[in-house]
PDB file of C-alpha atoms in Angstrom:
ATOM      1  CA  MET K   1     352.349 -38.192  -1.976  1.00  0.00           C
ATOM      2  CA  GLU K   2     353.073 -36.383   1.045  1.00  0.00           C
ATOM      3  CA  PHE K   3     356.631 -35.349   1.914  1.00  0.00           C
ATOM      4  CA  LEU K   4     358.119 -34.082   5.024  1.00  0.00           C
ATOM      5  CA  ALA K   5     361.203 -32.380   5.131  1.00  0.00           C
ATOM      6  CA  ILE K   6     363.364 -32.302   8.416  1.00  0.00           C
ATOM      7  CA  ILE K   7     366.736 -30.560   9.065  1.00  0.00           C
ATOM      8  CA  PRO K   8     368.359 -32.130  12.011  1.00  0.00           C
ATOM      9  CA  ALA K   9     370.398 -29.512  13.745  1.00  0.00           C
ATOM     10  CA  ARG K  10     372.599 -29.987  17.022  1.00  0.00           C
ATOM     11  CA  PHE K  11     374.445 -27.348  18.908  1.00  0.00           C
ATOM     12  CA  SER K  12     377.240 -29.427  20.153  1.00  0.00           C
ATOM     13  CA  SER K  13     380.007 -30.332  17.631  1.00  0.00           C
ATOM     14  CA  THR K  14     383.651 -31.700  18.095  1.00  0.00           C
ATOM     15  CA  ARG K  15     384.960 -29.419  15.007  1.00  0.00           C
ATOM     16  CA  PHE K  16     382.620 -26.621  15.198  1.00  0.00           C
ATOM     17  CA  PRO K  17     380.348 -25.919  18.315  1.00  0.00           C
ATOM     18  CA  GLY K  18     377.250 -23.906  17.456  1.00  0.00           C
ATOM     19  CA  LYS K  19     377.602 -24.554  13.906  1.00  0.00           C
ATOM     20  CA  PRO K  20     373.954 -24.064  12.768  1.00  0.00           C
ATOM     21  CA  LEU K  21     373.976 -20.673  14.205  1.00  0.00           C
ATOM     22  CA  ALA K  22     377.005 -19.275  12.467  1.00  0.00           C
ATOM     23  CA  GLU K  23     376.274 -16.717  10.171  1.00  0.00           C
ATOM     24  CA  ILE K  24     376.665 -16.299   6.421  1.00  0.00           C
ATOM     25  CA  GLY K  25     375.657 -13.182   4.831  1.00  0.00           C
ATOM     26  CA  GLY K  26     374.485 -11.825   8.437  1.00  0.00           C
ATOM     27  CA  LYS K  27     371.772 -14.991   8.601  1.00  0.00           C
ATOM     28  CA  PRO K  28     372.601 -18.037  10.757  1.00  0.00           C
ATOM     29  CA  MET K  29     373.526 -21.188   8.472  1.00  0.00           C
ATOM     30  CA  ILE K  30     370.315 -23.114   9.715  1.00  0.00           C
ATOM     31  CA  GLN K  31     368.168 -19.934   8.051  1.00  0.00           C
ATOM     32  CA  HIS K  32     369.857 -20.404   4.700  1.00  0.00           C
ATOM     33  CA  VAL K  33     369.018 -24.173   4.686  1.00  0.00           C
ATOM     34  CA  TRP K  34     365.462 -23.585   5.706  1.00  0.00           C
ATOM     35  CA  GLU K  35     364.840 -21.314   3.113  1.00  0.00           C
ATOM     36  CA  ARG K  36     365.818 -23.105   0.066  1.00  0.00           C
ATOM     37  CA  VAL K  37     364.403 -26.449   1.663  1.00  0.00           C
ATOM     38  CA  SER K  38     360.948 -24.751   2.492  1.00  0.00           C
ATOM     39  CA  ASN K  39     360.847 -23.677  -1.043  1.00  0.00           C
ATOM     40  CA  VAL K  40     360.527 -27.093  -2.480  1.00  0.00           C
ATOM     41  CA  PHE K  41     358.759 -28.796   0.469  1.00  0.00           C
ATOM     42  CA  GLY K  42     355.487 -27.117   2.168  1.00  0.00           C
ATOM     43  CA  ASP K  43     356.085 -29.351   5.339  1.00  0.00           C
ATOM     44  CA  CYS K  44     359.775 -28.202   6.587  1.00  0.00           C
ATOM     45  CA  PHE K  45     360.824 -28.406  10.224  1.00  0.00           C
ATOM     46  CA  VAL K  46     364.035 -28.029  11.899  1.00  0.00           C
ATOM     47  CA  ALA K  47     364.734 -30.854  14.453  1.00  0.00           C
ATOM     48  CA  THR K  48     367.020 -29.993  17.410  1.00  0.00           C
ATOM     49  CA  ASP K  49     368.022 -30.894  21.206  1.00  0.00           C
ATOM     50  CA  ASP K  50     369.156 -27.114  21.847  1.00  0.00           C
ATOM     51  CA  ASP K  51     366.652 -24.213  22.930  1.00  0.00           C
ATOM     52  CA  ARG K  52     369.150 -21.683  21.361  1.00  0.00           C
ATOM     53  CA  ILE K  53     368.612 -23.185  17.541  1.00  0.00           C
ATOM     54  CA  ALA K  54     365.065 -23.432  18.320  1.00  0.00           C
ATOM     55  CA  GLN K  55     364.515 -20.002  19.204  1.00  0.00           C
ATOM     56  CA  ALA K  56     366.698 -18.887  16.325  1.00  0.00           C
ATOM     57  CA  VAL K  57     364.288 -20.822  13.856  1.00  0.00           C
ATOM     58  CA  GLU K  58     361.428 -19.320  15.278  1.00  0.00           C
ATOM     59  CA  ARG K  59     362.834 -15.665  15.211  1.00  0.00           C
ATOM     60  CA  PHE K  60     363.244 -16.134  11.425  1.00  0.00           C
ATOM     61  CA  GLY K  61     359.654 -17.566  10.898  1.00  0.00           C
ATOM     62  CA  GLY K  62     360.596 -21.384  10.654  1.00  0.00           C
ATOM     63  CA  ARG K  63     359.368 -24.055  12.587  1.00  0.00           C
ATOM     64  CA  ALA K  64     361.303 -26.231  14.945  1.00  0.00           C
ATOM     65  CA  VAL K  65     360.745 -29.410  16.781  1.00  0.00           C
ATOM     66  CA  MET K  66     362.609 -30.538  20.069  1.00  0.00           C
ATOM     67  CA  THR K  67     364.014 -33.981  20.096  1.00  0.00           C
ATOM     68  CA  SER K  68     366.158 -36.078  22.463  1.00  0.00           C
ATOM     69  CA  GLY K  69     369.929 -35.144  22.991  1.00  0.00           C
ATOM     70  CA  HIS K  70     371.007 -38.927  22.726  1.00  0.00           C
ATOM     71  CA  HIS K  71     370.397 -39.643  19.159  1.00  0.00           C
ATOM     72  CA  ARG K  72     373.247 -41.647  17.381  1.00  0.00           C
ATOM     73  CA  SER K  73     372.667 -39.793  13.865  1.00  0.00           C
ATOM     74  CA  GLY K  74     370.559 -37.466  12.119  1.00  0.00           C
ATOM     75  CA  THR K  75     368.452 -40.371  10.946  1.00  0.00           C
ATOM     76  CA  ASP K  76     367.671 -41.266  14.419  1.00  0.00           C
ATOM     77  CA  ARG K  77     366.671 -37.639  14.912  1.00  0.00           C
ATOM     78  CA  CYS K  78     364.279 -37.612  12.097  1.00  0.00           C
ATOM     79  CA  ALA K  79     362.700 -40.947  13.015  1.00  0.00           C
ATOM     80  CA  GLU K  80     361.564 -38.960  16.326  1.00  0.00           C
ATOM     81  CA  ALA K  81     360.839 -35.995  14.690  1.00  0.00           C
ATOM     82  CA  LEU K  82     358.566 -37.769  12.225  1.00  0.00           C
ATOM     83  CA  GLY K  83     355.921 -38.854  15.180  1.00  0.00           C
ATOM     84  CA  THR K  84     356.099 -35.304  16.931  1.00  0.00           C
ATOM     85  CA  VAL K  85     355.278 -33.585  13.535  1.00  0.00           C
ATOM     86  CA  SER K  86     352.789 -35.895  12.363  1.00  0.00           C
ATOM     87  CA  ALA K  87     350.849 -35.264  16.014  1.00  0.00           C
ATOM     88  CA  VAL K  88     351.136 -31.548  15.464  1.00  0.00           C
ATOM     89  CA  THR K  89     349.982 -31.395  11.670  1.00  0.00           C
ATOM     90  CA  GLY K  90     347.713 -34.238  11.754  1.00  0.00           C
ATOM     91  CA  LYS K  91     349.289 -35.666   8.621  1.00  0.00           C
ATOM     92  CA  ARG K  92     350.416 -39.021   7.404  1.00  0.00           C
ATOM     93  CA  TYR K  93     353.645 -38.635   5.575  1.00  0.00           C
ATOM     94  CA  ASP K  94     354.849 -41.005   2.821  1.00  0.00           C
ATOM     95  CA  VAL K  95     358.305 -39.960   2.622  1.00  0.00           C
ATOM     96  CA  VAL K  96     360.657 -38.076   5.083  1.00  0.00           C
ATOM     97  CA  VAL K  97     363.406 -35.776   3.465  1.00  0.00           C
ATOM     98  CA  ASN K  98     366.687 -35.672   5.926  1.00  0.00           C
ATOM     99  CA  VAL K  99     368.675 -32.513   4.676  1.00  0.00           C
ATOM    100  CA  GLN K 100     371.917 -31.840   6.551  1.00  0.00           C
ATOM    101  CA  GLY K 101     371.815 -28.241   8.434  1.00  0.00           C
ATOM    102  CA  ASP K 102     375.317 -27.703   7.103  1.00  0.00           C
ATOM    103  CA  GLU K 103     374.346 -27.480   3.600  1.00  0.00           C
ATOM    104  CA  PRO K 104     373.439 -23.708   3.144  1.00  0.00           C
ATOM    105  CA  PHE K 105     373.515 -23.779  -0.789  1.00  0.00           C
ATOM    106  CA  ILE K 106     371.601 -26.884  -1.139  1.00  0.00           C
ATOM    107  CA  GLU K 107     370.189 -26.899  -4.499  1.00  0.00           C
ATOM    108  CA  PRO K 108     366.267 -27.044  -5.183  1.00  0.00           C
ATOM    109  CA  GLY K 109     366.889 -29.368  -8.302  1.00  0.00           C
ATOM    110  CA  HIS K 110     368.553 -31.838  -6.060  1.00  0.00           C
ATOM    111  CA  LEU K 111     365.791 -31.665  -3.630  1.00  0.00           C
ATOM    112  CA  ARG K 112     363.307 -32.499  -6.620  1.00  0.00           C
ATOM    113  CA  ALA K 113     365.598 -35.282  -7.721  1.00  0.00           C
ATOM    114  CA  LEU K 114     365.703 -37.128  -4.728  1.00  0.00           C
ATOM    115  CA  SER K 115     361.860 -36.922  -4.310  1.00  0.00           C
ATOM    116  CA  GLU K 116     361.341 -38.118  -7.826  1.00  0.00           C
ATOM    117  CA  LEU K 117     363.021 -41.208  -6.631  1.00  0.00           C
ATOM    118  CA  PHE K 118     359.923 -42.422  -4.826  1.00  0.00           C
ATOM    119  CA  ASP K 119     358.055 -42.529  -8.014  1.00  0.00           C
ATOM    120  CA  ASP K 120     359.704 -46.064  -8.302  1.00  0.00           C
ATOM    121  CA  ALA K 121     357.828 -48.402  -5.969  1.00  0.00           C
ATOM    122  CA  GLN K 122     360.802 -50.460  -5.296  1.00  0.00           C
ATOM    123  CA  THR K 123     362.735 -47.436  -3.737  1.00  0.00           C
ATOM    124  CA  GLU K 124     362.855 -47.612   0.161  1.00  0.00           C
ATOM    125  CA  VAL K 125     365.597 -45.009   0.580  1.00  0.00           C
ATOM    126  CA  GLY K 126     366.752 -42.509  -1.656  1.00  0.00           C
ATOM    127  CA  THR K 127     370.061 -40.518  -2.013  1.00  0.00           C
ATOM    128  CA  LEU K 128     372.234 -38.478  -4.418  1.00  0.00           C
ATOM    129  CA  VAL K 129     375.435 -39.183  -5.973  1.00  0.00           C
ATOM    130  CA  ALA K 130     377.774 -37.031  -8.359  1.00  0.00           C
ATOM    131  CA  ARG K 131     380.625 -37.880 -10.656  1.00  0.00           C
ATOM    132  CA  PHE K 132     384.383 -37.026  -9.191  1.00  0.00           C
ATOM    133  CA  GLY K 133     385.335 -33.744 -11.218  1.00  0.00           C
ATOM    134  CA  GLU K 134     388.758 -32.680 -12.412  1.00  0.00           C
ATOM    135  CA  GLY K 135     391.004 -32.191  -9.765  1.00  0.00           C
ATOM    136  CA  GLU K 136     389.025 -33.902  -7.239  1.00  0.00           C
ATOM    137  CA  ASP K 137     390.942 -36.732  -5.021  1.00  0.00           C
ATOM    138  CA  VAL K 138     389.056 -40.198  -5.537  1.00  0.00           C
ATOM    139  CA  HIS K 139     391.445 -41.583  -2.933  1.00  0.00           C
ATOM    140  CA  ASP K 140     389.989 -39.104  -0.151  1.00  0.00           C
ATOM    141  CA  ALA K 141     388.690 -41.301   2.666  1.00  0.00           C
ATOM    142  CA  ASN K 142     386.356 -38.181   3.871  1.00  0.00           C
ATOM    143  CA  THR K 143     384.609 -38.460   0.589  1.00  0.00           C
ATOM    144  CA  PRO K 144     382.577 -41.753   0.719  1.00  0.00           C
ATOM    145  CA  LYS K 145     382.015 -43.656  -3.013  1.00  0.00           C
ATOM    146  CA  VAL K 146     379.270 -45.615  -4.452  1.00  0.00           C
ATOM    147  CA  VAL K 147     378.817 -48.173  -6.750  1.00  0.00           C
ATOM    148  CA  ARG K 148     375.524 -48.705  -8.618  1.00  0.00           C
ATOM    149  CA  ASP K 149     373.491 -51.156 -10.444  1.00  0.00           C
ATOM    150  CA  ARG K 150     371.952 -50.699 -13.747  1.00  0.00           C
ATOM    151  CA  GLU K 151     368.632 -49.100 -12.363  1.00  0.00           C
ATOM    152  CA  GLY K 152     370.581 -46.853 -10.367  1.00  0.00           C
ATOM    153  CA  PHE K 153     370.259 -48.805  -6.756  1.00  0.00           C
ATOM    154  CA  ALA K 154     373.408 -48.603  -4.701  1.00  0.00           C
ATOM    155  CA  LEU K 155     375.381 -51.896  -4.330  1.00  0.00           C
ATOM    156  CA  TYR K 156     377.955 -50.697  -2.024  1.00  0.00           C
ATOM    157  CA  PHE K 157     379.457 -47.354  -0.396  1.00  0.00           C
ATOM    158  CA  SER K 158     382.963 -47.322   0.782  1.00  0.00           C
ATOM    159  CA  ARG K 159     385.550 -44.558   1.749  1.00  0.00           C
ATOM    160  CA  SER K 160     388.195 -46.794  -0.317  1.00  0.00           C
ATOM    161  CA  VAL K 161     388.359 -46.175  -4.090  1.00  0.00           C
ATOM    162  CA  ILE K 162     385.534 -48.369  -5.577  1.00  0.00           C
ATOM    163  CA  PRO K 163     385.297 -49.992  -8.038  1.00  0.00           C
ATOM    164  CA  TYR K 164     389.160 -51.260  -7.946  1.00  0.00           C
ATOM    165  CA  VAL K 165     390.738 -51.225 -11.252  1.00  0.00           C
ATOM    166  CA  ARG K 166     392.706 -54.224 -11.768  1.00  0.00           C
ATOM    167  CA  ASP K 167     393.983 -53.565 -15.344  1.00  0.00           C
ATOM    168  CA  ALA K 168     395.143 -50.106 -16.361  1.00  0.00           C
ATOM    169  CA  HIS K 169     393.545 -50.326 -19.880  1.00  0.00           C
ATOM    170  CA  ALA K 170     389.963 -50.645 -18.136  1.00  0.00           C
ATOM    171  CA  SER K 171     390.497 -47.401 -16.263  1.00  0.00           C
ATOM    172  CA  GLU K 172     389.150 -45.068 -19.042  1.00  0.00           C
ATOM    173  CA  ALA K 173     385.794 -47.320 -18.775  1.00  0.00           C
ATOM    174  CA  VAL K 174     385.178 -46.531 -15.100  1.00  0.00           C
ATOM    175  CA  VAL K 175     383.150 -43.740 -13.697  1.00  0.00           C
ATOM    176  CA  TYR K 176     383.661 -42.822  -9.778  1.00  0.00           C
ATOM    177  CA  TYR K 177     380.690 -41.574  -7.959  1.00  0.00           C
ATOM    178  CA  LYS K 178     380.949 -39.816  -4.751  1.00  0.00           C
ATOM    179  CA  HIS K 179     377.847 -39.991  -2.418  1.00  0.00           C
ATOM    180  CA  ILE K 180     375.900 -36.838  -1.461  1.00  0.00           C
ATOM    181  CA  GLY K 181     374.864 -37.084   2.042  1.00  0.00           C
ATOM    182  CA  LEU K 182     371.257 -36.347   1.469  1.00  0.00           C
ATOM    183  CA  TYR K 183     368.584 -38.894   2.221  1.00  0.00           C
ATOM    184  CA  ALA K 184     365.063 -39.569   1.981  1.00  0.00           C
ATOM    185  CA  TYR K 185     363.113 -42.654   3.441  1.00  0.00           C
ATOM    186  CA  ARG K 186     359.468 -44.020   3.161  1.00  0.00           C
ATOM    187  CA  SER K 187     358.102 -43.334   6.652  1.00  0.00           C
ATOM    188  CA  ASP K 188     357.606 -47.107   7.451  1.00  0.00           C
ATOM    189  CA  VAL K 189     361.226 -47.786   6.405  1.00  0.00           C
ATOM    190  CA  LEU K 190     362.526 -44.876   8.897  1.00  0.00           C
ATOM    191  CA  GLU K 191     361.013 -46.509  11.797  1.00  0.00           C
ATOM    192  CA  ARG K 192     362.369 -49.625  10.864  1.00  0.00           C
ATOM    193  CA  ILE K 193     365.892 -48.257  10.374  1.00  0.00           C
ATOM    194  CA  SER K 194     365.957 -46.262  13.817  1.00  0.00           C
ATOM    195  CA  ALA K 195     365.476 -49.683  15.632  1.00  0.00           C
ATOM    196  CA  MET K 196     368.465 -51.494  13.548  1.00  0.00           C
ATOM    197  CA  ALA K 197     371.644 -52.079  15.493  1.00  0.00           C
ATOM    198  CA  PRO K 198     374.785 -51.121  13.697  1.00  0.00           C
ATOM    199  CA  GLY K 199     376.346 -54.073  11.528  1.00  0.00           C
ATOM    200  CA  ALA K 200     379.875 -55.059  10.787  1.00  0.00           C
ATOM    201  CA  LEU K 201     380.067 -53.180   7.769  1.00  0.00           C
ATOM    202  CA  GLU K 202     379.050 -49.990   9.289  1.00  0.00           C
ATOM    203  CA  SER K 203     381.610 -50.416  12.208  1.00  0.00           C
ATOM    204  CA  ALA K 204     384.297 -51.031   9.616  1.00  0.00           C
ATOM    205  CA  GLU K 205     383.642 -48.107   7.309  1.00  0.00           C
ATOM    206  CA  SER K 206     381.779 -45.739   9.581  1.00  0.00           C
ATOM    207  CA  LEU K 207     378.947 -45.139   7.014  1.00  0.00           C
ATOM    208  CA  GLU K 208     375.357 -45.624   8.445  1.00  0.00           C
ATOM    209  CA  GLN K 209     373.890 -46.477   5.165  1.00  0.00           C
ATOM    210  CA  LEU K 210     375.818 -49.899   5.201  1.00  0.00           C
ATOM    211  CA  ARG K 211     373.506 -50.844   7.899  1.00  0.00           C
ATOM    212  CA  TRP K 212     370.790 -50.267   5.751  1.00  0.00           C
ATOM    213  CA  LEU K 213     372.211 -52.381   2.824  1.00  0.00           C
ATOM    214  CA  GLU K 214     373.408 -55.099   5.403  1.00  0.00           C
ATOM    215  CA  ASN K 215     369.739 -55.501   6.449  1.00  0.00           C
ATOM    216  CA  GLY K 216     368.383 -55.671   2.762  1.00  0.00           C
ATOM    217  CA  LEU K 217     367.005 -52.210   2.076  1.00  0.00           C
ATOM    218  CA  ARG K 218     367.341 -50.911  -1.521  1.00  0.00           C
ATOM    219  CA  ILE K 219     368.663 -47.520  -1.585  1.00  0.00           C
ATOM    220  CA  LYS K 220     367.967 -45.736  -5.023  1.00  0.00           C
ATOM    221  CA  THR K 221     370.321 -42.954  -6.175  1.00  0.00           C
ATOM    222  CA  ALA K 222     369.897 -40.075  -8.566  1.00  0.00           C
ATOM    223  CA  GLU K 223     372.940 -38.500 -10.212  1.00  0.00           C
ATOM    224  CA  VAL K 224     373.171 -34.496  -9.666  1.00  0.00           C
ATOM    225  CA  ARG K 225     375.253 -31.975 -10.928  1.00  0.00           C
ATOM    226  CA  GLY K 226     376.572 -28.907  -9.222  1.00  0.00           C
ATOM    227  CA  ARG K 227     378.639 -27.430  -6.478  1.00  0.00           C
ATOM    228  CA  THR K 228     377.700 -28.109  -2.976  1.00  0.00           C
ATOM    229  CA  ILE K 229     379.365 -26.629   0.075  1.00  0.00           C
ATOM    230  CA  ALA K 230     379.171 -28.286   3.372  1.00  0.00           C
ATOM    231  CA  VAL K 231     380.461 -26.637   6.513  1.00  0.00           C
ATOM    232  CA  ASP K 232     382.258 -28.595   9.014  1.00  0.00           C
ATOM    233  CA  THR K 233     384.865 -26.340  10.205  1.00  0.00           C
ATOM    234  CA  PRO K 234     385.443 -22.708  11.009  1.00  0.00           C
ATOM    235  CA  GLU K 235     387.533 -22.507   7.595  1.00  0.00           C
ATOM    236  CA  ASP K 236     384.561 -23.863   5.791  1.00  0.00           C
ATOM    237  CA  LEU K 237     382.618 -21.293   7.027  1.00  0.00           C
ATOM    238  CA  GLU K 238     385.053 -18.675   5.490  1.00  0.00           C
ATOM    239  CA  LEU K 239     384.708 -20.553   2.069  1.00  0.00           C
ATOM    240  CA  ALA K 240     380.759 -20.410   2.539  1.00  0.00           C
ATOM    241  CA  GLU K 241     381.035 -16.612   2.999  1.00  0.00           C
ATOM    242  CA  ALA K 242     383.024 -16.080   0.105  1.00  0.00           C
ATOM    243  CA  PHE K 243     380.717 -18.160  -2.215  1.00  0.00           C
ATOM    244  CA  TYR K 244     377.922 -16.330  -0.770  1.00  0.00           C
ATOM    245  CA  GLN K 245     379.212 -12.919  -1.721  1.00  0.00           C
ATOM    246  CA  SER K 246     380.161 -14.320  -5.236  1.00  0.00           C
ATOM    247  CA  LEU K 247     376.332 -15.136  -5.365  1.00  0.00           C
ATOM    248  CA  GLU K 248     375.184 -12.051  -4.341  1.00  0.00           C
ATOM    249  CA  GLY K 249     377.763 -10.055  -6.418  1.00  0.00           C
TER     250      GLY K 249
END
């Protein structure tokens, strides 16, 4: 099975302009992501709409592909990049892996767990979940939650706490899962997704994966462990730098 890893990266950001080029340990964040992802997937490209990011990628020996600046999401950017990369490499890819450019410490084991979901022919989209840890706020609306069926397929994603526990005595049996925003799609499914219009559920929760569920796609999840650090703000960058120094030390 042929996998293509794409790292969407845009320069403009409301909370952190130029985020992919922010340095951690003396290297741009996008380099940290690319190095980790390219060690798992031989075909790995950064998809960007900004020459500054493309040039930075080329300087550290990575591969970049230019995409439109009008995409609604990283998923749409991946859909465009798939066609461009296929033309460049001459390959037909079975699965596209979408790795966010603000995950400088993405774990190789997480990437492998994601790819293994496609051993199941029923999997159309794959993603990851993790159990809420001690001290983590399950009520935080910035951390989407997910409920799954017995085979690991997602039933629903929400910013609210799901499942809702009606009876207090049942709460000990409930496991709360947070969604980790790492996706992979069968190539034909990615092309279908890019043509889908947002639905009522996505509009209500501001979660694009609800559009896919609303259109009947099967999203399989894998549970993973380990710490992830997403960089959304300059304050997050300070935490990432401290974490990087702890790894190096």
